[in-house]
């Protein structure tokens, strides 16, 4: 065929086909997307500290393991209250002359998604300890440690942020103090929050919901009903601070094992702390407890499962709280 | 773990259908079984032959054994020239490389430099990869910023992409394009400059990534633009060189290898430019371009170029023409039509427009056409010559590359469906897939081509035993690497679907990550053997050949006479 024997026509045609398709599937959609999406109300530009923290996040390649996208599927519900939409990313522009835009959506989830981590884990102390050595708070973590974001000081100054690291994980002598970089990185992580969509904007649905009732296929013994597992919920929402053995971390997170608040016959205070947070023990060196229940949108059933797990584990033996009581206490709150 | 596996598989997927019934899952299982069945069949036929021989039921040749006949011809045995010192006798003997007309020594030197540099980057890049694999098992093995996981991961991927595979491909390309165009390479000088620019880019890029300077995290475009511009410059020089060579070809026809290779060079320049131009990169624009770029890099650069090399080297090693030129043409155009649109399948269910995701999924299904056409073409070229595989040290590499070309590419299609994406996306299944393709296809085919061409350039062959060791360690290592990651990735995705705590899914991966490290170690060790083989082919002892024999002068004189007469 003549067409195939002339290198100009052959390669010209191949290039034209490739470039045309490229325009259709890459360039035009990209241009449309950046033109048609404005930042959501309720969001703001990163502060200079948060921006510096984002640069550290990029430099250390955190995106290799952490996504920042809540997909439109039910299994992603834990990472944010709603699926991400294009406007969520509209504030991302070119970083500088040398570096491209960093949307940081990611393609792998070796570690947790970070879309909403500012709400899910608001404790600075937890983040600092976790960055110093992730295994100090999450025993089975495979995340790298970032000790170069910290320094050892014999006599920390009044403005120094001291991190109380369990002895097994301490390196070097003296107190461990967070560098400005560590604080910037944590500031960036805390800035990652999903905001509610403005009224009138359709919220995309989570697809592939699990069947709620008995219309499931044969072989599914539970009849499709999801039985709430207090232990699993505890692992998801509480364990990274209070630990699997319920003993917390000395000088950072208080124990639940033997805790008078957990064992109290009246669960009102326990539920109040879960829903509203707690800062009464900061003077003892403990971190501020975030209002984890409110931020994560925990239901009465989930809270019941969690507190009953806490009240009956690690040697705790307070009586189980019935669902009605939890519901009543949540309403009075 | 088996209990939880049964538990998971017995349950229904959230859509309400059985997991086993998902088309993507069925396709994947068949694809995993295909090579295993092939291996089983081969082992069975070979085993049957061995048993038959052992028990003396081997057939006709046995009939004369009890006759007292002296088979030794007068004057001693006829076959007295068996090399008993150079080979290990329990290893099957392989055919030696066929002596070919001399290649221009200057071109030869250029190609060898490309391949040598590529081998260096293979060792460097996979040493980094091996270390990363260890970090999954022992995360506190070091706590040095330059060696932390997030910084080293792109060092590994970019070094094997732009260092190893790209340099090896372009180096082999110079040889092929000049050979099939029947004309000398247009400019050796440009060839050297291209080499210098490309390897400078990988060296600078690796250091800058470790120092924490990167472009913003999109996979395979982690090098900042001044560094990637060096690489693109190198490719641009190679492109102009290839086209200039083809323009001077003798004869009208452009052999199909040149289509694929030149198109790959054009496309990689286009995609790199699009990936780095800032005009369309704000907000999600960046992600749409990223999906496009990362996938075109794999399919339109590595795969396209390698197909071109295979269309030359495979028929040449089999000593038979390619089965069908038309199938090659069909595969070429359909590859462009379908592959170009599939990038977004890396972001299924994300906030990228739904219709664009659907186009990508449809395109992924369309990829069956070029993949089936290419595989059929290669396998039918093997037809009637399969017996040559056993006696060749290059053909096994080709065969593995072709089998993985089919299974690896088709697996990509299976992963793109929404129902399967749900399970496998974000898990290590993707990592397994990328190693089946970039290693099983690209790297195996590159080794095949390298073992085919270097003995021709230098007149020296690698020891056949170490080529065998390289082949088997790389193949077994790859299987140990990918199969556990595919199982673990599936379990992990299901664990997420069933709403288990995230940490459970990290803990369940531990044994699979260990297997990955073991497989990775085998692969990595095989690369050192490969490097030794390269050394033996380039600078090892020269075999005693005709040139060294006292009669060489006579033979050369005779050849000259024949040539004279032929003219």
mmCIF file of N, CA, C and O in Angstrom, chain A residues 4-5 7 11 15 18 22 33-34 58-60 64 67 69 71-73 75 84-86 89 92 97-101 103 105 107 109-112 133 135 140 147-148 171 208-209 217 232 236, chain B residues 12 14 16 136 140 143 145 150-151 153 212 214-215 219 221 225 249 252 254 259 262 266-267 274 279-284 286-287 292 333 340 349-351 353 422 426 492 501-503 507:
data_model
loop_
_atom_site.group_PDB
_atom_site.id
_atom_site.type_symbol
_atom_site.label_atom_id
_atom_site.label_comp_id
_atom_site.label_asym_id
_atom_site.label_seq_id
_atom_site.Cartn_x
_atom_site.Cartn_y
_atom_site.Cartn_z
ATOM 1 N N UNK A 4 1.535 3.266 3.281
ATOM 2 C CA UNK A 4 2.469 2.692 4.233
ATOM 3 C C UNK A 4 3.908 2.726 3.747
ATOM 4 O O UNK A 4 4.817 2.348 4.467
ATOM 5 N N UNK A 5 4.128 3.162 2.509
ATOM 6 C CA UNK A 5 5.500 3.184 1.998
ATOM 7 C C UNK A 5 6.103 4.581 2.016
ATOM 8 O O UNK A 5 7.236 4.776 1.600
ATOM 9 N N UNK A 7 7.233 7.482 4.484
ATOM 10 C CA UNK A 7 7.379 7.683 5.927
ATOM 11 C C UNK A 7 6.711 8.966 6.400
ATOM 12 O O UNK A 7 6.258 9.055 7.518
ATOM 13 N N UNK A 11 3.895 8.346 9.319
ATOM 14 C CA UNK A 11 4.098 8.867 10.673
ATOM 15 C C UNK A 11 3.246 10.105 10.914
ATOM 16 O O UNK A 11 2.808 10.365 12.035
ATOM 17 N N UNK A 15 0.592 10.276 13.996
ATOM 18 C CA UNK A 15 0.665 11.381 14.950
ATOM 19 C C UNK A 15 -0.660 12.141 14.995
ATOM 20 O O UNK A 15 -1.153 12.483 16.078
ATOM 21 N N UNK A 18 -3.202 10.179 16.953
ATOM 22 C CA UNK A 18 -2.863 10.191 18.376
ATOM 23 C C UNK A 18 -3.184 11.539 19.010
ATOM 24 O O UNK A 18 -3.800 11.614 20.080
ATOM 25 N N UNK A 22 -5.916 12.492 21.830
ATOM 26 C CA UNK A 22 -5.390 13.130 23.036
ATOM 27 C C UNK A 22 -6.181 14.383 23.388
ATOM 28 O O UNK A 22 -6.536 14.620 24.540
ATOM 29 N N UNK A 33 -12.484 21.103 32.967
ATOM 30 C CA UNK A 33 -12.525 20.913 34.409
ATOM 31 C C UNK A 33 -11.972 22.096 35.156
ATOM 32 O O UNK A 33 -12.521 22.505 36.170
ATOM 33 N N UNK A 34 -10.866 22.640 34.680
ATOM 34 C CA UNK A 34 -10.304 23.750 35.450
ATOM 35 C C UNK A 34 -11.101 25.030 35.224
ATOM 36 O O UNK A 34 -11.123 25.912 36.068
ATOM 37 N N UNK A 58 4.806 16.631 49.841
ATOM 38 C CA UNK A 58 5.201 16.299 48.466
ATOM 39 C C UNK A 58 6.633 15.781 48.440
ATOM 40 O O UNK A 58 6.928 14.741 47.855
ATOM 41 N N UNK A 59 7.548 16.506 49.105
ATOM 42 C CA UNK A 59 8.964 16.158 49.037
ATOM 43 C C UNK A 59 9.215 14.748 49.538
ATOM 44 O O UNK A 59 10.052 14.024 49.002
ATOM 45 N N UNK A 60 8.477 14.336 50.564
ATOM 46 C CA UNK A 60 8.718 13.016 51.131
ATOM 47 C C UNK A 60 7.884 11.922 50.469
ATOM 48 O O UNK A 60 7.866 10.786 50.935
ATOM 49 N N UNK A 64 2.674 8.331 47.694
ATOM 50 C CA UNK A 64 2.891 6.947 47.266
ATOM 51 C C UNK A 64 1.939 5.996 47.987
ATOM 52 O O UNK A 64 1.535 4.983 47.435
ATOM 53 N N UNK A 67 -3.925 8.244 49.604
ATOM 54 C CA UNK A 67 -4.764 8.931 48.628
ATOM 55 C C UNK A 67 -5.408 10.142 49.283
ATOM 56 O O UNK A 67 -5.417 10.274 50.505
ATOM 57 N N UNK A 69 -8.835 11.117 48.072
ATOM 58 C CA UNK A 69 -10.072 11.104 47.291
ATOM 59 C C UNK A 69 -11.039 10.122 47.933
ATOM 60 O O UNK A 69 -10.689 8.985 48.208
ATOM 61 N N UNK A 71 -14.016 8.074 46.999
ATOM 62 C CA UNK A 71 -14.683 7.684 45.753
ATOM 63 C C UNK A 71 -16.183 7.518 45.982
ATOM 64 O O UNK A 71 -16.650 7.437 47.111
ATOM 65 N N UNK A 72 -16.907 7.405 44.877
ATOM 66 C CA UNK A 72 -18.367 7.298 44.968
ATOM 67 C C UNK A 72 -18.777 5.876 45.309
ATOM 68 O O UNK A 72 -19.719 5.340 44.737
ATOM 69 N N UNK A 73 -18.086 5.206 46.184
ATOM 70 C CA UNK A 73 -18.457 3.834 46.533
ATOM 71 C C UNK A 73 -18.560 3.708 48.047
ATOM 72 O O UNK A 73 -17.823 4.359 48.790
ATOM 73 N N UNK A 75 -17.645 1.642 50.199
ATOM 74 C CA UNK A 75 -16.490 1.248 50.998
ATOM 75 C C UNK A 75 -15.602 2.436 51.370
ATOM 76 O O UNK A 75 -14.758 2.324 52.245
ATOM 77 N N UNK A 84 -15.877 12.833 47.102
ATOM 78 C CA UNK A 84 -15.211 14.057 46.653
ATOM 79 C C UNK A 84 -15.783 14.471 45.307
ATOM 80 O O UNK A 84 -16.189 13.628 44.508
ATOM 81 N N UNK A 85 -15.808 15.771 45.052
ATOM 82 C CA UNK A 85 -16.222 16.263 43.733
ATOM 83 C C UNK A 85 -15.101 17.141 43.177
ATOM 84 O O UNK A 85 -14.171 17.515 43.895
ATOM 85 N N UNK A 86 -15.219 17.458 41.884
ATOM 86 C CA UNK A 86 -14.128 18.185 41.219
ATOM 87 C C UNK A 86 -13.809 19.505 41.924
ATOM 88 O O UNK A 86 -12.647 19.899 42.020
ATOM 89 N N UNK A 89 -11.027 20.096 44.516
ATOM 90 C CA UNK A 89 -9.614 20.202 44.142
ATOM 91 C C UNK A 89 -9.304 21.544 43.479
ATOM 92 O O UNK A 89 -8.190 21.765 43.020
ATOM 93 N N UNK A 92 -6.164 23.837 43.988
ATOM 94 C CA UNK A 92 -4.803 23.403 43.646
ATOM 95 C C UNK A 92 -4.345 24.060 42.360
ATOM 96 O O UNK A 92 -4.917 23.834 41.299
ATOM 97 N N UNK A 97 7.639 27.847 39.889
ATOM 98 C CA UNK A 97 8.220 27.769 38.545
ATOM 99 C C UNK A 97 8.700 26.361 38.214
ATOM 100 O O UNK A 97 8.593 25.893 37.088
ATOM 101 N N UNK A 98 9.246 25.674 39.222
ATOM 102 C CA UNK A 98 9.892 24.391 38.951
ATOM 103 C C UNK A 98 8.944 23.214 39.026
ATOM 104 O O UNK A 98 9.193 22.173 38.447
ATOM 105 N N UNK A 99 7.870 23.382 39.805
ATOM 106 C CA UNK A 99 7.056 22.200 40.113
ATOM 107 C C UNK A 99 5.602 22.369 39.713
ATOM 108 O O UNK A 99 5.012 23.440 39.852
ATOM 109 N N UNK A 100 5.040 21.251 39.271
ATOM 110 C CA UNK A 100 3.676 21.221 38.761
ATOM 111 C C UNK A 100 2.654 21.257 39.906
ATOM 112 O O UNK A 100 3.005 21.070 41.073
ATOM 113 N N UNK A 101 1.386 21.438 39.533
ATOM 114 C CA UNK A 101 0.278 21.333 40.476
ATOM 115 C C UNK A 101 0.340 19.986 41.201
ATOM 116 O O UNK A 101 0.638 18.968 40.584
ATOM 117 N N UNK A 103 -2.202 17.795 43.013
ATOM 118 C CA UNK A 103 -3.553 17.497 43.473
ATOM 119 C C UNK A 103 -3.537 16.381 44.510
ATOM 120 O O UNK A 103 -4.404 16.308 45.370
ATOM 121 N N UNK A 105 -4.168 13.240 44.521
ATOM 122 C CA UNK A 105 -5.261 12.275 44.653
ATOM 123 C C UNK A 105 -4.737 10.865 44.908
ATOM 124 O O UNK A 105 -5.367 10.087 45.615
ATOM 125 N N UNK A 107 -2.854 6.987 43.780
ATOM 126 C CA UNK A 107 -3.362 5.786 43.114
ATOM 127 C C UNK A 107 -3.192 4.540 43.975
ATOM 128 O O UNK A 107 -3.472 3.437 43.518
ATOM 129 N N UNK A 109 -3.444 2.864 48.193
ATOM 130 C CA UNK A 109 -3.873 3.125 49.567
ATOM 131 C C UNK A 109 -3.207 2.129 50.502
ATOM 132 O O UNK A 109 -3.870 1.407 51.223
ATOM 133 N N UNK A 110 -1.862 2.122 50.476
ATOM 134 C CA UNK A 110 -1.152 1.289 51.441
ATOM 135 C C UNK A 110 -1.439 1.787 52.848
ATOM 136 O O UNK A 110 -1.566 1.025 53.790
ATOM 137 N N UNK A 111 -1.567 3.118 52.979
ATOM 138 C CA UNK A 111 -1.981 3.730 54.241
ATOM 139 C C UNK A 111 -3.361 4.346 54.061
ATOM 140 O O UNK A 111 -3.915 4.331 52.963
ATOM 141 N N UNK A 112 -3.938 4.912 55.131
ATOM 142 C CA UNK A 112 -5.295 5.458 55.053
ATOM 143 C C UNK A 112 -5.406 6.668 54.123
ATOM 144 O O UNK A 112 -4.428 7.371 53.888
ATOM 145 N N UNK A 133 7.691 8.155 65.245
ATOM 146 C CA UNK A 133 7.735 6.737 64.905
ATOM 147 C C UNK A 133 6.319 6.167 64.919
ATOM 148 O O UNK A 133 5.722 6.007 65.972
ATOM 149 N N UNK A 135 5.098 3.362 64.775
ATOM 150 C CA UNK A 135 4.859 2.161 65.571
ATOM 151 C C UNK A 135 4.686 2.475 67.059
ATOM 152 O O UNK A 135 4.247 1.629 67.836
ATOM 153 N N UNK A 140 1.272 -2.128 64.318
ATOM 154 C CA UNK A 140 1.484 -2.875 63.083
ATOM 155 C C UNK A 140 1.718 -1.999 61.864
ATOM 156 O O UNK A 140 1.747 -2.489 60.742
ATOM 157 N N UNK A 147 12.263 10.774 61.925
ATOM 158 C CA UNK A 147 12.956 11.392 63.065
ATOM 159 C C UNK A 147 13.706 12.661 62.681
ATOM 160 O O UNK A 147 14.011 13.465 63.556
ATOM 161 N N UNK A 148 13.980 12.856 61.392
ATOM 162 C CA UNK A 148 14.709 14.069 61.012
ATOM 163 C C UNK A 148 13.826 15.313 61.067
ATOM 164 O O UNK A 148 14.291 16.412 60.843
ATOM 165 N N UNK A 171 15.165 7.999 70.482
ATOM 166 C CA UNK A 171 16.533 7.971 69.953
ATOM 167 C C UNK A 171 17.271 9.165 70.526
ATOM 168 O O UNK A 171 16.737 10.268 70.556
ATOM 169 N N UNK A 208 -22.814 0.982 45.255
ATOM 170 C CA UNK A 208 -22.480 -0.362 45.756
ATOM 171 C C UNK A 208 -22.699 -0.468 47.262
ATOM 172 O O UNK A 208 -21.845 -0.952 48.009
ATOM 173 N N UNK A 209 -23.864 0.002 47.724
ATOM 174 C CA UNK A 209 -24.204 -0.153 49.142
ATOM 175 C C UNK A 209 -24.407 -1.627 49.439
ATOM 176 O O UNK A 209 -24.904 -2.363 48.595
ATOM 177 N N UNK A 217 -28.061 -12.908 48.851
ATOM 178 C CA UNK A 217 -27.966 -14.205 48.187
ATOM 179 C C UNK A 217 -27.834 -15.317 49.213
ATOM 180 O O UNK A 217 -27.410 -15.071 50.335
ATOM 181 N N UNK A 232 -14.226 -3.979 66.301
ATOM 182 C CA UNK A 232 -13.758 -3.416 65.033
ATOM 183 C C UNK A 232 -13.941 -1.900 65.017
ATOM 184 O O UNK A 232 -13.070 -1.163 64.552
ATOM 185 N N UNK A 236 -11.136 1.094 64.627
ATOM 186 C CA UNK A 236 -11.178 2.155 63.628
ATOM 187 C C UNK A 236 -11.117 3.542 64.267
ATOM 188 O O UNK A 236 -10.399 4.412 63.813
ATOM 189 N N UNK B 12 -21.282 -12.773 49.412
ATOM 190 C CA UNK B 12 -21.676 -12.077 48.193
ATOM 191 C C UNK B 12 -20.991 -10.730 48.128
ATOM 192 O O UNK B 12 -20.629 -10.153 49.139
ATOM 193 N N UNK B 14 -21.068 -6.643 47.304
ATOM 194 C CA UNK B 14 -22.111 -5.698 47.664
ATOM 195 C C UNK B 14 -23.177 -5.552 46.583
ATOM 196 O O UNK B 14 -24.313 -5.248 46.861
ATOM 197 N N UNK B 16 -24.604 -7.773 45.162
ATOM 198 C CA UNK B 16 -25.576 -8.840 45.336
ATOM 199 C C UNK B 16 -25.228 -10.075 44.524
ATOM 200 O O UNK B 16 -25.886 -11.093 44.638
ATOM 201 N N UNK B 136 8.795 -2.973 53.530
ATOM 202 C CA UNK B 136 7.441 -3.389 53.900
ATOM 203 C C UNK B 136 7.485 -4.396 55.047
ATOM 204 O O UNK B 136 6.551 -4.511 55.822
ATOM 205 N N UNK B 140 11.611 -0.080 59.963
ATOM 206 C CA UNK B 140 12.624 0.724 60.645
ATOM 207 C C UNK B 140 14.042 0.299 60.288
ATOM 208 O O UNK B 140 14.985 0.557 61.034
ATOM 209 N N UNK B 143 16.373 5.028 59.139
ATOM 210 C CA UNK B 143 15.517 6.202 59.336
ATOM 211 C C UNK B 143 16.210 7.425 58.759
ATOM 212 O O UNK B 143 16.256 8.477 59.367
ATOM 213 N N UNK B 145 16.561 10.340 55.899
ATOM 214 C CA UNK B 145 15.587 11.021 55.042
ATOM 215 C C UNK B 145 15.760 10.644 53.568
ATOM 216 O O UNK B 145 14.790 10.374 52.880
ATOM 217 N N UNK B 150 8.922 7.008 50.729
ATOM 218 C CA UNK B 150 8.264 7.886 49.765
ATOM 219 C C UNK B 150 9.240 8.508 48.773
ATOM 220 O O UNK B 150 8.881 8.790 47.634
ATOM 221 N N UNK B 151 10.467 8.739 49.199
ATOM 222 C CA UNK B 151 11.447 9.325 48.283
ATOM 223 C C UNK B 151 12.057 8.269 47.367
ATOM 224 O O UNK B 151 12.318 8.531 46.199
ATOM 225 N N UNK B 153 10.705 5.363 46.385
ATOM 226 C CA UNK B 153 9.810 4.673 45.459
ATOM 227 C C UNK B 153 9.902 5.256 44.045
ATOM 228 O O UNK B 153 10.117 4.511 43.089
ATOM 229 N N UNK B 212 14.523 15.211 47.901
ATOM 230 C CA UNK B 212 13.201 15.739 48.212
ATOM 231 C C UNK B 212 12.696 16.755 47.195
ATOM 232 O O UNK B 212 11.745 17.474 47.466
ATOM 233 N N UNK B 214 10.798 17.078 43.895
ATOM 234 C CA UNK B 214 10.032 16.389 42.864
ATOM 235 C C UNK B 214 8.913 17.272 42.347
ATOM 236 O O UNK B 214 8.617 18.326 42.887
ATOM 237 N N UNK B 215 8.286 16.775 41.288
ATOM 238 C CA UNK B 215 7.384 17.614 40.494
ATOM 239 C C UNK B 215 5.984 17.734 41.079
ATOM 240 O O UNK B 215 5.165 18.472 40.572
ATOM 241 N N UNK B 219 2.675 9.840 39.243
ATOM 242 C CA UNK B 219 3.594 8.733 38.970
ATOM 243 C C UNK B 219 4.275 8.893 37.602
ATOM 244 O O UNK B 219 3.630 9.190 36.609
ATOM 245 N N UNK B 221 6.047 11.083 36.501
ATOM 246 C CA UNK B 221 6.496 12.440 36.145
ATOM 247 C C UNK B 221 6.950 13.129 37.422
ATOM 248 O O UNK B 221 6.642 14.280 37.688
ATOM 249 N N UNK B 225 10.744 19.594 35.598
ATOM 250 C CA UNK B 225 10.819 19.767 34.142
ATOM 251 C C UNK B 225 12.220 20.001 33.585
ATOM 252 O O UNK B 225 12.525 19.501 32.504
ATOM 253 N N UNK B 249 16.363 4.842 3.394
ATOM 254 C CA UNK B 249 16.283 3.383 3.250
ATOM 255 C C UNK B 249 16.445 2.951 1.793
ATOM 256 O O UNK B 249 16.110 3.691 0.875
ATOM 257 N N UNK B 252 11.390 0.598 -1.145
ATOM 258 C CA UNK B 252 10.253 1.451 -0.809
ATOM 259 C C UNK B 252 9.695 1.159 0.573
ATOM 260 O O UNK B 252 9.314 2.044 1.310
ATOM 261 N N UNK B 254 8.710 0.302 4.304
ATOM 262 C CA UNK B 254 9.217 0.590 5.648
ATOM 263 C C UNK B 254 8.857 -0.621 6.493
ATOM 264 O O UNK B 254 7.672 -0.902 6.690
ATOM 265 N N UNK B 259 7.788 1.247 12.035
ATOM 266 C CA UNK B 259 6.523 1.917 12.350
ATOM 267 C C UNK B 259 6.391 2.064 13.845
ATOM 268 O O UNK B 259 6.125 3.135 14.372
ATOM 269 N N UNK B 262 9.341 4.266 15.598
ATOM 270 C CA UNK B 262 9.274 5.709 15.353
ATOM 271 C C UNK B 262 8.001 6.291 15.972
ATOM 272 O O UNK B 262 8.029 7.358 16.603
ATOM 273 N N UNK B 266 7.758 9.346 18.654
ATOM 274 C CA UNK B 266 6.924 10.543 18.471
ATOM 275 C C UNK B 266 5.971 10.689 19.659
ATOM 276 O O UNK B 266 5.846 11.758 20.256
ATOM 277 N N UNK B 267 5.311 9.582 20.027
ATOM 278 C CA UNK B 267 4.292 9.656 21.071
ATOM 279 C C UNK B 267 4.899 10.047 22.412
ATOM 280 O O UNK B 267 4.288 10.780 23.186
ATOM 281 N N UNK B 274 2.884 17.297 26.807
ATOM 282 C CA UNK B 274 1.556 17.557 27.374
ATOM 283 C C UNK B 274 1.588 17.453 28.897
ATOM 284 O O UNK B 274 0.969 18.233 29.611
ATOM 285 N N UNK B 279 -0.452 24.703 31.177
ATOM 286 C CA UNK B 279 -1.696 25.394 30.824
ATOM 287 C C UNK B 279 -2.956 24.668 31.315
ATOM 288 O O UNK B 279 -3.941 25.297 31.658
ATOM 289 N N UNK B 280 -2.920 23.327 31.328
ATOM 290 C CA UNK B 280 -4.153 22.578 31.638
ATOM 291 C C UNK B 280 -4.015 21.777 32.916
ATOM 292 O O UNK B 280 -4.571 20.680 33.023
ATOM 293 N N UNK B 281 -3.251 22.295 33.885
ATOM 294 C CA UNK B 281 -2.927 21.456 35.034
ATOM 295 C C UNK B 281 -3.522 21.949 36.347
ATOM 296 O O UNK B 281 -3.102 21.516 37.411
ATOM 297 N N UNK B 282 -4.488 22.876 36.319
ATOM 298 C CA UNK B 282 -5.043 23.321 37.595
ATOM 299 C C UNK B 282 -6.144 22.390 38.070
ATOM 300 O O UNK B 282 -6.880 21.827 37.267
ATOM 301 N N UNK B 283 -6.265 22.264 39.377
ATOM 302 C CA UNK B 283 -7.323 21.425 39.939
ATOM 303 C C UNK B 283 -7.280 20.020 39.369
ATOM 304 O O UNK B 283 -6.213 19.428 39.220
ATOM 305 N N UNK B 284 -8.458 19.510 39.014
ATOM 306 C CA UNK B 284 -8.524 18.147 38.506
ATOM 307 C C UNK B 284 -7.892 17.986 37.140
ATOM 308 O O UNK B 284 -7.617 16.874 36.713
ATOM 309 N N UNK B 286 -4.982 18.488 36.440
ATOM 310 C CA UNK B 286 -3.728 17.773 36.705
ATOM 311 C C UNK B 286 -3.960 16.269 36.711
ATOM 312 O O UNK B 286 -3.179 15.504 36.162
ATOM 313 N N UNK B 287 -5.042 15.830 37.330
ATOM 314 C CA UNK B 287 -5.282 14.395 37.469
ATOM 315 C C UNK B 287 -5.681 13.764 36.139
ATOM 316 O O UNK B 287 -5.279 12.643 35.831
ATOM 317 N N UNK B 292 -3.830 10.154 31.787
ATOM 318 C CA UNK B 292 -3.445 10.029 30.384
ATOM 319 C C UNK B 292 -1.948 9.727 30.266
ATOM 320 O O UNK B 292 -1.533 8.768 29.632
ATOM 321 N N UNK B 333 -2.671 0.143 14.253
ATOM 322 C CA UNK B 333 -3.692 1.201 14.249
ATOM 323 C C UNK B 333 -4.674 1.042 15.399
ATOM 324 O O UNK B 333 -5.112 2.022 15.996
ATOM 325 N N UNK B 340 -4.976 5.109 23.448
ATOM 326 C CA UNK B 340 -4.913 6.535 23.759
ATOM 327 C C UNK B 340 -5.999 6.962 24.748
ATOM 328 O O UNK B 340 -5.810 7.889 25.517
ATOM 329 N N UNK B 349 -14.467 5.819 39.586
ATOM 330 C CA UNK B 349 -15.243 6.231 40.770
ATOM 331 C C UNK B 349 -14.735 7.534 41.381
ATOM 332 O O UNK B 349 -15.203 7.965 42.420
ATOM 333 N N UNK B 350 -13.738 8.182 40.769
ATOM 334 C CA UNK B 350 -13.226 9.431 41.343
ATOM 335 C C UNK B 350 -14.090 10.590 40.834
ATOM 336 O O UNK B 350 -15.100 10.374 40.171
ATOM 337 N N UNK B 351 -13.666 11.820 41.125
ATOM 338 C CA UNK B 351 -14.471 12.963 40.722
ATOM 339 C C UNK B 351 -14.197 13.398 39.284
ATOM 340 O O UNK B 351 -14.712 14.421 38.835
ATOM 341 N N UNK B 353 -14.947 13.295 35.384
ATOM 342 C CA UNK B 353 -16.259 13.064 34.770
ATOM 343 C C UNK B 353 -16.539 11.575 34.490
ATOM 344 O O UNK B 353 -15.692 10.859 33.965
ATOM 345 N N UNK B 422 -13.602 -2.061 41.952
ATOM 346 C CA UNK B 422 -14.075 -1.922 43.319
ATOM 347 C C UNK B 422 -13.212 -2.728 44.289
ATOM 348 O O UNK B 422 -12.861 -2.268 45.371
ATOM 349 N N UNK B 426 -6.436 0.616 44.369
ATOM 350 C CA UNK B 426 -5.725 1.083 45.570
ATOM 351 C C UNK B 426 -4.996 -0.042 46.298
ATOM 352 O O UNK B 426 -4.346 0.199 47.304
ATOM 353 N N UNK B 492 -7.415 -7.797 50.570
ATOM 354 C CA UNK B 492 -7.416 -6.464 51.164
ATOM 355 C C UNK B 492 -8.607 -5.656 50.661
ATOM 356 O O UNK B 492 -9.312 -5.014 51.444
ATOM 357 N N UNK B 501 -11.777 -2.836 60.059
ATOM 358 C CA UNK B 501 -10.861 -1.740 60.380
ATOM 359 C C UNK B 501 -9.673 -1.728 59.421
ATOM 360 O O UNK B 501 -9.187 -2.785 59.028
ATOM 361 N N UNK B 502 -9.227 -0.520 59.037
ATOM 362 C CA UNK B 502 -8.160 -0.411 58.050
ATOM 363 C C UNK B 502 -6.920 -1.184 58.467
ATOM 364 O O UNK B 502 -6.275 -1.844 57.659
ATOM 365 N N UNK B 503 -6.572 -1.103 59.765
ATOM 366 C CA UNK B 503 -5.337 -1.765 60.212
ATOM 367 C C UNK B 503 -5.392 -3.273 59.993
ATOM 368 O O UNK B 503 -4.363 -3.905 59.758
ATOM 369 N N UNK B 507 -2.406 -5.640 58.454
ATOM 370 C CA UNK B 507 -1.872 -6.840 59.096
ATOM 371 C C UNK B 507 -2.002 -8.044 58.161
ATOM 372 O O UNK B 507 -1.082 -8.851 58.044
#
